[in-house]
Amino acid sequence: MITSRDMTKNGRIRVAVDAMGGDHAPGEIVRGAVLAARKDDVEVFLVGTTNVLNQELDKYGASGNPHIHLVEASDSIEENESPVDVIRRKPNCSLAVAAKMVKAGEADALLSAGSSGAAAVSAIQYIGMLDGVYRPAIVGSMGSFAPNTVMVDLGANVDCKPYQFVAFAIAGSVYARLFLNIPDPKIALLSTGSEERKGSEAVREAFSLLKNSGLNFIGNIEGGDVLSGKANVIVCDGFIGNVLLKFYESIGGYAQVWTEQKLKRYPPLRGLVRLMFKGLFPATRISRGAEKNGGGILWGVNGVVKITHGASQAPQIANAIEAAKESVKAGVVESMKSELAKFNLGGKS
Amino acid sequence: MTVEEQVREIVARITRVDKSIITRHSTFKEIKADSLDIVQALVAVEETFGIEIPDEEAQKFQNFGDFVSYVEKQVAQKGKA
């Protein structure tokens, strides 16, 4: 039967899942856990209101699954609540309890489909950051148009201090090495010009820090170079990264509409266009690559923390559990630690 | 170490600002502390001194000096109890 806090390793990676976070929680989260637990190298710890979770498990005949465990959490964070409430008002919410399990060594990774901000706050407060890293960052690959390029930060840090860009560069380099097999990734700073003096004050200061960091920094690149392959790691603040990500993801759909309108007099060609865009342009979606490669990780945390879309259904949850497991196996945190140890990232004053 | 020095250490560690630039007149904005930094500092101070700082009190802090004064008062009251 289901056991609570029956922490076993047995060579399996233990993933603590925030079962109350996400648009379809807890039903789809539980169903996703059931799918994920079919693999023989993972243990899933569903954190939330255990009597509700047990009812959900019963629906799938999985309440006796020895690789799914329930952990009680008396509270949960709603999407409209302030992320910092995790600390002051709801320290026993499902997300916080799952994070504390990682800190205590009772789980190897944390997954949440709930509020990304709350997940970041939980990670910072209850797991802690690696030495030299101030806040977590999100790294994502640029998909088919630039398969050897990643961008960081994709939205975790809207306002950044100059030294944060160095931590972003390190996170991006580790990602490129581990997931894209690029041995010495070229790092560039996204700016409004290639010259050192271009960009905001933070970007100009970051240029100087990166130039003297010992990293493989090639200088600034402009927006037009993002997909050129000049850089393997493109560093920017989370505001720019998130705007660019969403714009990039939208291009395929708009290009399809535009092309179909142009070909409205030629119905057979329109069908061909639909087919082409269905197969071709969705591949530009950064998030798809991120899901596959573990890019939904909060990089810089002293433990694997995976965030996934709030709208995720069971198959996506199962994929995310799998990606969290693979990130643990790949040694994401250990690689970050060893890279960070080479650099003095300094303070923000 | 005085209460003020301990609180300054905590705030400097969390915000990653050199503690020498934190004066009693420094606002949280001046030391580049965002809402998460402030909440982390409140929790760390509560745990260090074994006191509680209600949100309604914390919202009144205009600067580092207000924060320290409140903590000093709570610590003194705790000592008397």
Tab-separated table of C-alpha atoms in Angstrom:
chain	number	residue	atom	x	y	z
A	1	MET	CA	0.000	0.000	0.000
A	2	ILE	CA	0.937	3.620	-0.196
A	3	THR	CA	3.399	4.618	2.431
A	4	SER	CA	4.056	8.135	3.523
A	5	ARG	CA	7.682	9.267	3.629
A	6	ASP	CA	8.811	5.751	2.874
A	7	MET	CA	11.983	7.054	1.287
A	8	THR	CA	13.783	4.371	-0.615
A	9	LYS	CA	16.511	4.682	-3.199
A	10	ASN	CA	17.103	1.204	-4.652
A	11	GLY	CA	18.953	2.838	-7.522
A	12	ARG	CA	15.909	4.878	-8.452
A	13	ILE	CA	15.860	8.656	-8.814
A	14	ARG	CA	13.402	10.175	-6.342
A	15	VAL	CA	11.288	13.016	-7.719
A	16	ALA	CA	9.145	15.071	-5.336
A	17	VAL	CA	6.154	16.362	-7.282
A	18	ASP	CA	4.066	19.349	-6.201
A	19	ALA	CA	0.774	17.528	-6.733
A	20	MET	CA	-1.376	20.586	-5.969
A	21	GLY	CA	0.280	22.965	-8.473
A	22	GLY	CA	-0.978	23.458	-12.041
A	23	ASP	CA	-4.186	24.153	-13.929
A	24	HIS	CA	-5.205	20.482	-13.853
A	25	ALA	CA	-3.968	19.565	-10.386
A	26	PRO	CA	-4.187	17.215	-8.728
A	27	GLY	CA	-5.885	14.877	-11.268
A	28	GLU	CA	-3.504	15.217	-14.216
A	29	ILE	CA	-0.464	15.448	-11.958
A	30	VAL	CA	-1.359	12.123	-10.338
A	31	ARG	CA	-2.075	10.522	-13.706
A	32	GLY	CA	1.273	11.811	-14.981
A	33	ALA	CA	3.013	10.320	-11.958
A	34	VAL	CA	1.369	6.966	-12.674
A	35	LEU	CA	2.670	7.110	-16.257
A	36	ALA	CA	6.163	8.123	-15.134
A	37	ALA	CA	6.369	5.403	-12.477
A	38	ARG	CA	6.107	2.749	-15.178
A	39	LYS	CA	9.823	3.275	-15.741
A	40	ASP	CA	12.019	1.163	-13.522
A	41	ASP	CA	14.413	3.898	-12.448
A	42	VAL	CA	12.153	6.462	-10.785
A	43	GLU	CA	10.290	6.880	-7.490
A	44	VAL	CA	7.620	9.562	-7.386
A	45	PHE	CA	6.663	11.374	-4.192
A	46	LEU	CA	3.350	13.152	-4.645
A	47	VAL	CA	3.151	16.044	-2.193
A	48	GLY	CA	-0.263	17.426	-1.289
A	49	THR	CA	-3.524	16.567	0.446
A	50	THR	CA	-3.020	12.838	0.765
A	51	ASN	CA	-6.664	11.763	1.047
A	52	VAL	CA	-7.416	13.595	-2.213
A	53	LEU	CA	-4.330	12.152	-3.877
A	54	ASN	CA	-5.279	8.652	-2.746
A	55	GLN	CA	-8.703	9.032	-4.374
A	56	GLU	CA	-7.008	10.088	-7.598
A	57	LEU	CA	-4.629	7.129	-7.469
A	58	ASP	CA	-7.606	4.805	-6.944
A	59	LYS	CA	-9.082	6.037	-10.243
A	60	TYR	CA	-6.071	4.598	-12.047
A	61	GLY	CA	-5.793	1.469	-9.916
A	62	ALA	CA	-2.441	2.756	-8.711
A	63	SER	CA	-2.944	3.096	-4.964
A	64	GLY	CA	-0.784	0.025	-4.423
A	65	ASN	CA	2.018	1.167	-6.710
A	66	PRO	CA	5.221	0.656	-4.697
A	67	HIS	CA	6.988	3.422	-6.641
A	68	ILE	CA	4.493	6.169	-5.886
A	69	HIS	CA	4.462	7.621	-2.386
A	70	LEU	CA	2.266	10.246	-0.800
A	71	VAL	CA	3.548	13.058	1.396
A	72	GLU	CA	1.098	15.230	3.310
A	73	ALA	CA	1.121	18.999	2.827
A	74	SER	CA	-1.607	21.003	4.470
A	75	ASP	CA	-1.624	23.955	2.103
A	76	SER	CA	-1.125	24.937	-1.509
A	77	ILE	CA	-0.207	28.076	-3.450
A	78	GLU	CA	-2.751	29.483	-5.865
A	79	GLU	CA	-1.676	31.012	-9.166
A	80	ASN	CA	-2.890	34.475	-8.135
A	81	GLU	CA	-0.997	34.503	-4.828
A	82	SER	CA	2.270	36.346	-4.350
A	83	PRO	CA	5.231	33.964	-4.741
A	84	VAL	CA	6.766	35.218	-1.495
A	85	ASP	CA	3.699	33.923	0.378
A	86	VAL	CA	5.443	30.539	0.193
A	87	ILE	CA	7.813	31.855	2.835
A	88	ARG	CA	5.698	33.987	5.146
A	89	ARG	CA	2.158	32.674	4.895
A	90	LYS	CA	2.332	29.133	3.567
A	91	PRO	CA	5.579	27.511	4.677
A	92	ASN	CA	3.843	24.113	4.680
A	93	CYS	CA	2.337	24.303	1.213
A	94	SER	CA	2.943	21.397	-1.161
A	95	LEU	CA	5.662	23.277	-3.026
A	96	ALA	CA	7.562	24.189	0.133
A	97	VAL	CA	7.286	20.646	1.527
A	98	ALA	CA	8.596	19.202	-1.763
A	99	ALA	CA	11.512	21.683	-1.726
A	100	LYS	CA	12.338	20.800	1.869
A	101	MET	CA	12.481	17.122	0.851
A	102	VAL	CA	15.204	17.954	-1.690
A	103	LYS	CA	17.120	19.946	0.911
A	104	ALA	CA	16.834	17.085	3.427
A	105	GLY	CA	18.084	14.552	0.877
A	106	GLU	CA	14.714	12.774	0.864
A	107	ALA	CA	14.257	13.526	-2.839
A	108	ASP	CA	16.716	14.036	-5.700
A	109	ALA	CA	14.599	16.504	-7.672
A	110	LEU	CA	11.517	18.694	-7.418
A	111	LEU	CA	8.882	19.181	-10.112
A	112	SER	CA	6.114	21.770	-10.135
A	113	ALA	CA	3.521	22.799	-12.709
A	114	GLY	CA	2.304	25.546	-10.388
A	115	SER	CA	3.421	29.157	-10.140
A	116	SER	CA	6.962	29.479	-11.520
A	117	GLY	CA	7.630	32.409	-9.220
A	118	ALA	CA	6.575	30.406	-6.180
A	119	ALA	CA	8.752	27.501	-7.331
A	120	ALA	CA	11.725	29.860	-7.618
A	121	VAL	CA	11.055	31.335	-4.179
A	122	SER	CA	10.735	27.839	-2.652
A	123	ALA	CA	13.975	26.791	-4.295
A	124	ILE	CA	15.818	29.858	-3.025
A	125	GLN	CA	14.447	29.714	0.509
A	126	TYR	CA	14.225	25.989	1.207
A	127	ILE	CA	16.895	24.419	-1.018
A	128	GLY	CA	19.304	27.317	-1.369
A	129	MET	CA	21.439	28.680	-4.161
A	130	LEU	CA	24.878	27.472	-5.175
A	131	ASP	CA	27.801	29.596	-4.005
A	132	GLY	CA	28.117	32.636	-6.246
A	133	VAL	CA	24.576	32.498	-7.639
A	134	TYR	CA	22.053	35.083	-6.500
A	135	ARG	CA	18.860	33.887	-8.193
A	136	PRO	CA	17.853	30.930	-10.409
A	137	ALA	CA	17.872	31.287	-14.195
A	138	ILE	CA	16.046	29.506	-17.010
A	139	VAL	CA	18.020	28.196	-19.983
A	140	GLY	CA	16.440	27.112	-23.266
A	141	SER	CA	17.694	25.909	-26.642
A	142	MET	CA	16.796	27.883	-29.767
A	143	GLY	CA	15.331	24.868	-31.578
A	144	SER	CA	15.784	23.901	-35.217
A	145	PHE	CA	16.951	27.247	-36.617
A	146	ALA	CA	19.922	27.360	-34.255
A	147	PRO	CA	20.348	23.874	-32.820
A	148	ASN	CA	23.677	24.702	-31.203
A	149	THR	CA	22.515	27.844	-29.432
A	150	VAL	CA	20.932	28.321	-26.016
A	151	MET	CA	19.633	31.476	-24.417
A	152	VAL	CA	19.614	32.425	-20.749
A	153	ASP	CA	17.716	33.908	-18.856
A	154	LEU	CA	14.290	33.188	-20.335
A	155	GLY	CA	12.249	34.953	-17.694
A	156	ALA	CA	13.202	34.149	-14.122
A	157	ASN	CA	14.991	37.484	-13.525
A	158	VAL	CA	13.361	40.585	-14.969
A	159	ASP	CA	15.775	43.075	-13.385
A	160	CYS	CA	19.331	41.821	-13.326
A	161	LYS	CA	22.505	42.962	-11.647
A	162	PRO	CA	25.663	42.822	-13.812
A	163	TYR	CA	27.237	39.910	-11.921
A	164	GLN	CA	24.119	37.791	-12.543
A	165	PHE	CA	24.993	37.703	-16.255
A	166	VAL	CA	28.198	35.828	-15.411
A	167	ALA	CA	26.217	33.152	-13.542
A	168	PHE	CA	23.842	32.990	-16.547
A	169	ALA	CA	26.839	32.464	-18.846
A	170	ILE	CA	28.093	29.626	-16.675
A	171	ALA	CA	24.644	27.989	-16.543
A	172	GLY	CA	24.305	28.268	-20.324
A	173	SER	CA	27.765	26.778	-20.830
A	174	VAL	CA	26.990	23.821	-18.582
A	175	TYR	CA	23.703	23.264	-20.452
A	176	ALA	CA	25.471	23.423	-23.848
A	177	ARG	CA	28.111	20.961	-22.714
A	178	LEU	CA	25.734	18.483	-21.042
A	179	PHE	CA	22.793	18.559	-23.431
A	180	LEU	CA	24.240	19.776	-26.755
A	181	ASN	CA	27.680	18.145	-26.450
A	182	ILE	CA	29.552	21.373	-27.208
A	183	PRO	CA	32.894	21.112	-25.403
A	184	ASP	CA	33.830	24.829	-25.203
A	185	PRO	CA	30.697	26.889	-25.838
A	186	LYS	CA	31.083	30.414	-27.221
A	187	ILE	CA	29.320	32.950	-25.022
A	188	ALA	CA	27.866	36.271	-26.193
A	189	LEU	CA	25.974	39.070	-24.543
A	190	LEU	CA	22.790	40.234	-26.267
A	191	SER	CA	22.918	43.986	-26.782
A	192	THR	CA	22.023	46.793	-29.131
A	193	GLY	CA	25.404	46.749	-30.849
A	194	SER	CA	28.603	44.774	-31.035
A	195	GLU	CA	30.718	47.491	-29.384
A	196	GLU	CA	31.543	47.224	-25.687
A	197	ARG	CA	29.881	50.549	-24.845
A	198	LYS	CA	26.493	49.533	-26.295
A	199	GLY	CA	23.511	48.534	-24.171
A	200	SER	CA	22.062	49.371	-20.778
A	201	GLU	CA	24.257	50.171	-17.793
A	202	ALA	CA	23.868	46.605	-16.480
A	203	VAL	CA	24.786	45.136	-19.883
A	204	ARG	CA	27.860	47.376	-20.194
A	205	GLU	CA	29.048	46.370	-16.739
A	206	ALA	CA	28.303	42.717	-17.514
A	207	PHE	CA	30.445	43.018	-20.662
A	208	SER	CA	33.407	44.017	-18.552
A	209	LEU	CA	32.820	41.197	-16.043
A	210	LEU	CA	32.431	38.577	-18.783
A	211	LYS	CA	35.519	39.851	-20.642
A	212	ASN	CA	37.615	39.321	-17.527
A	213	SER	CA	35.891	36.128	-16.379
A	214	GLY	CA	38.066	33.588	-18.156
A	215	LEU	CA	34.954	32.228	-19.897
A	216	ASN	CA	34.920	31.796	-23.689
A	217	PHE	CA	33.295	35.213	-24.156
A	218	ILE	CA	33.156	36.479	-27.750
A	219	GLY	CA	31.558	39.882	-27.035
A	220	ASN	CA	28.176	41.394	-27.829
A	221	ILE	CA	25.797	40.175	-30.480
A	222	GLU	CA	22.648	41.901	-31.749
A	223	GLY	CA	19.142	40.505	-32.151
A	224	GLY	CA	19.789	39.703	-35.797
A	225	ASP	CA	22.560	37.298	-34.784
A	226	VAL	CA	20.530	35.226	-32.336
A	227	LEU	CA	19.863	32.473	-34.876
A	228	SER	CA	23.154	32.855	-36.752
A	229	GLY	CA	25.041	30.269	-34.716
A	230	LYS	CA	27.811	32.796	-33.902
A	231	ALA	CA	27.281	32.092	-30.213
A	232	ASN	CA	26.393	28.868	-28.417
A	233	VAL	CA	25.260	30.707	-25.299
A	234	ILE	CA	23.398	34.000	-25.546
A	235	VAL	CA	23.167	35.859	-22.268
A	236	CYS	CA	20.460	38.434	-21.522
A	237	ASP	CA	18.204	39.488	-18.681
A	238	GLY	CA	14.948	37.624	-18.140
A	239	PHE	CA	12.852	40.501	-19.462
A	240	ILE	CA	14.522	40.499	-22.872
A	241	GLY	CA	14.794	36.698	-22.906
A	242	ASN	CA	11.129	36.162	-22.193
A	243	VAL	CA	9.940	38.724	-24.750
A	244	LEU	CA	12.221	37.218	-27.388
A	245	LEU	CA	11.145	33.658	-26.517
A	246	LYS	CA	7.439	34.422	-26.915
A	247	PHE	CA	7.976	36.411	-30.100
A	248	TYR	CA	10.061	33.564	-31.530
A	249	GLU	CA	7.424	30.988	-30.616
A	250	SER	CA	4.731	33.043	-32.312
A	251	ILE	CA	6.467	33.342	-35.684
A	252	GLY	CA	5.436	29.926	-37.042
A	253	GLY	CA	1.706	30.517	-36.544
A	254	TYR	CA	1.724	33.984	-38.070
A	255	ALA	CA	3.892	32.846	-40.985
A	256	GLN	CA	1.337	30.102	-41.724
A	257	VAL	CA	-1.614	32.515	-41.694
A	258	TRP	CA	0.268	34.973	-43.914
A	259	THR	CA	1.314	32.280	-46.405
A	260	GLU	CA	-2.187	30.750	-46.592
A	261	GLN	CA	-3.654	34.186	-47.305
A	262	LYS	CA	-1.152	34.705	-50.101
A	263	LEU	CA	-2.130	31.347	-51.607
A	264	LYS	CA	-5.901	31.626	-51.146
A	265	ARG	CA	-6.488	31.277	-54.898
A	266	TYR	CA	-4.603	27.977	-54.960
A	267	PRO	CA	-6.387	25.572	-52.554
A	268	PRO	CA	-4.106	22.576	-53.235
A	269	LEU	CA	-1.058	24.647	-52.292
A	270	ARG	CA	-2.765	25.838	-49.111
A	271	GLY	CA	-3.072	22.239	-47.966
A	272	LEU	CA	0.593	21.740	-48.670
A	273	VAL	CA	1.438	24.877	-46.707
A	274	ARG	CA	-0.570	23.619	-43.718
A	275	LEU	CA	1.325	20.362	-43.840
A	276	MET	CA	4.645	22.141	-44.150
A	277	PHE	CA	4.036	24.485	-41.239
A	278	LYS	CA	2.670	21.734	-39.048
A	279	GLY	CA	5.875	19.780	-39.474
A	280	LEU	CA	8.358	22.606	-39.815
A	281	PHE	CA	7.572	25.663	-37.741
A	282	PRO	CA	6.509	24.083	-34.459
A	283	ALA	CA	10.094	22.834	-34.339
A	284	THR	CA	11.189	26.413	-33.712
A	285	ARG	CA	9.459	26.369	-30.366
A	286	ILE	CA	12.093	26.818	-27.707
A	287	SER	CA	9.864	25.339	-25.047
A	288	ARG	CA	9.593	22.061	-26.934
A	289	GLY	CA	13.370	21.741	-26.991
A	290	ALA	CA	13.490	22.794	-23.375
A	291	GLU	CA	11.071	20.058	-22.348
A	292	LYS	CA	13.169	17.503	-24.141
A	293	ASN	CA	16.508	18.709	-22.831
A	294	GLY	CA	15.615	19.685	-19.300
A	295	GLY	CA	15.681	23.424	-19.993
A	296	GLY	CA	12.793	23.972	-17.602
A	297	ILE	CA	15.274	23.591	-14.791
A	298	LEU	CA	15.916	26.443	-12.407
A	299	TRP	CA	19.669	26.689	-12.908
A	300	GLY	CA	21.848	27.742	-10.001
A	301	VAL	CA	19.773	26.079	-7.286
A	302	ASN	CA	21.570	23.586	-5.051
A	303	GLY	CA	19.298	20.794	-6.272
A	304	VAL	CA	17.373	19.881	-9.410
A	305	VAL	CA	14.179	21.955	-9.617
A	306	LYS	CA	12.089	21.476	-12.731
A	307	ILE	CA	9.213	23.745	-13.655
A	308	THR	CA	6.703	22.905	-16.338
A	309	HIS	CA	3.735	24.614	-17.953
A	310	GLY	CA	0.719	25.221	-15.729
A	311	ALA	CA	-1.513	23.754	-18.438
A	312	SER	CA	0.427	20.465	-18.489
A	313	GLN	CA	-1.612	17.295	-18.707
A	314	ALA	CA	-0.561	13.805	-17.681
A	315	PRO	CA	1.792	13.067	-20.639
A	316	GLN	CA	3.636	16.368	-20.148
A	317	ILE	CA	3.890	15.737	-16.414
A	318	ALA	CA	5.315	12.265	-17.109
A	319	ASN	CA	7.834	13.827	-19.550
A	320	ALA	CA	8.781	16.440	-16.984
A	321	ILE	CA	9.370	13.782	-14.314
A	322	GLU	CA	11.510	11.932	-16.835
A	323	ALA	CA	13.449	15.139	-17.637
A	324	ALA	CA	13.978	15.848	-13.931
A	325	LYS	CA	15.304	12.327	-13.525
A	326	GLU	CA	17.650	12.720	-16.505
A	327	SER	CA	18.931	16.022	-15.130
A	328	VAL	CA	19.845	14.302	-11.875
A	329	LYS	CA	21.580	11.540	-13.813
A	330	ALA	CA	23.428	14.095	-15.992
A	331	GLY	CA	24.835	15.751	-12.876
A	332	VAL	CA	23.476	19.207	-13.637
A	333	VAL	CA	24.033	20.535	-10.116
A	334	GLU	CA	27.491	19.018	-9.714
A	335	SER	CA	28.565	20.450	-13.093
A	336	MET	CA	27.339	23.903	-12.108
A	337	LYS	CA	29.153	23.665	-8.775
A	338	SER	CA	32.423	22.723	-10.368
A	339	GLU	CA	32.159	25.510	-12.988
A	340	LEU	CA	31.204	28.125	-10.403
A	341	ALA	CA	34.139	27.142	-8.229
A	342	LYS	CA	36.452	28.459	-10.952
A	343	PHE	CA	35.049	31.966	-10.830
A	344	ASN	CA	34.710	34.730	-8.317
A	345	LEU	CA	31.349	36.246	-9.148
A	346	GLY	CA	31.558	39.079	-6.627
A	347	GLY	CA	28.725	41.043	-5.013
A	348	LYS	CA	26.175	43.422	-6.404
A	349	SER	CA	27.317	46.642	-4.790
B	1	MET	CA	28.078	41.704	18.202
B	2	THR	CA	25.195	44.179	18.649
B	3	VAL	CA	21.694	43.580	17.332
B	4	GLU	CA	22.305	46.220	14.674
B	5	GLU	CA	25.503	44.543	13.521
B	6	GLN	CA	23.815	41.153	13.343
B	7	VAL	CA	20.873	42.514	11.366
B	8	ARG	CA	23.289	44.318	9.040
B	9	GLU	CA	25.209	41.066	8.473
B	10	ILE	CA	21.974	39.242	7.590
B	11	VAL	CA	20.754	41.940	5.200
B	12	ALA	CA	24.182	42.202	3.542
B	13	ARG	CA	24.407	38.425	3.101
B	14	ILE	CA	20.957	38.147	1.526
B	15	THR	CA	21.153	41.216	-0.709
B	16	ARG	CA	24.859	40.708	-1.530
B	17	VAL	CA	25.648	44.292	-0.744
B	18	ASP	CA	28.826	45.293	1.072
B	19	LYS	CA	27.669	45.815	4.656
B	20	SER	CA	29.692	49.046	4.928
B	21	ILE	CA	27.215	50.806	2.648
B	22	ILE	CA	24.205	49.908	4.817
B	23	THR	CA	23.501	52.767	7.215
B	24	ARG	CA	20.472	53.314	9.438
B	25	HIS	CA	19.214	55.775	6.827
B	26	SER	CA	19.553	53.350	3.896
B	27	THR	CA	16.251	52.461	2.267
B	28	PHE	CA	15.701	48.956	0.916
B	29	LYS	CA	15.579	50.451	-2.547
B	30	GLU	CA	18.979	52.056	-2.051
B	31	ILE	CA	20.534	48.724	-1.161
B	32	LYS	CA	18.786	47.159	-4.169
B	33	ALA	CA	16.707	44.782	-2.061
B	34	ASP	CA	13.608	43.441	-3.791
B	35	SER	CA	10.526	41.933	-2.112
B	36	LEU	CA	12.096	38.475	-1.913
B	37	ASP	CA	15.270	39.853	-0.330
B	38	ILE	CA	13.162	41.656	2.268
B	39	VAL	CA	11.071	38.581	3.121
B	40	GLN	CA	14.193	36.420	3.349
B	41	ALA	CA	15.787	38.995	5.660
B	42	LEU	CA	12.677	39.107	7.874
B	43	VAL	CA	12.614	35.317	8.195
B	44	ALA	CA	16.345	35.122	8.880
B	45	VAL	CA	16.116	37.825	11.571
B	46	GLU	CA	13.103	36.103	13.163
B	47	GLU	CA	15.016	32.823	13.321
B	48	THR	CA	18.214	34.434	14.603
B	49	PHE	CA	16.577	36.316	17.460
B	50	GLY	CA	13.599	34.038	18.109
B	51	ILE	CA	11.114	36.847	17.550
B	52	GLU	CA	8.141	37.451	15.268
B	53	ILE	CA	7.819	40.407	12.933
B	54	PRO	CA	4.196	40.701	11.765
B	55	ASP	CA	3.716	41.824	8.165
B	56	GLU	CA	1.809	44.913	9.281
B	57	GLU	CA	4.858	46.012	11.311
B	58	ALA	CA	7.325	45.156	8.548
B	59	GLN	CA	5.350	47.273	6.090
B	60	LYS	CA	6.021	50.328	8.279
B	61	PHE	CA	9.804	50.076	7.923
B	62	GLN	CA	10.955	53.033	5.859
B	63	ASN	CA	14.657	52.235	6.121
B	64	PHE	CA	17.212	49.911	7.680
B	65	GLY	CA	17.138	51.965	10.896
B	66	ASP	CA	13.395	51.320	11.368
B	67	PHE	CA	14.004	47.594	10.895
B	68	VAL	CA	16.831	47.556	13.443
B	69	SER	CA	14.890	49.646	15.982
B	70	TYR	CA	11.953	47.232	15.834
B	71	VAL	CA	14.223	44.203	16.282
B	72	GLU	CA	16.100	45.884	19.162
B	73	LYS	CA	12.795	46.577	20.911
B	74	GLN	CA	11.557	43.000	20.468
B	75	VAL	CA	14.858	41.534	21.653
B	76	ALA	CA	14.836	43.779	24.742
B	77	GLN	CA	11.237	42.778	25.559
B	78	LYS	CA	12.139	39.141	25.136
B	79	GLY	CA	15.050	39.615	27.536
B	80	LYS	CA	12.752	41.084	30.176
B	81	ALA	CA	10.207	38.285	29.855
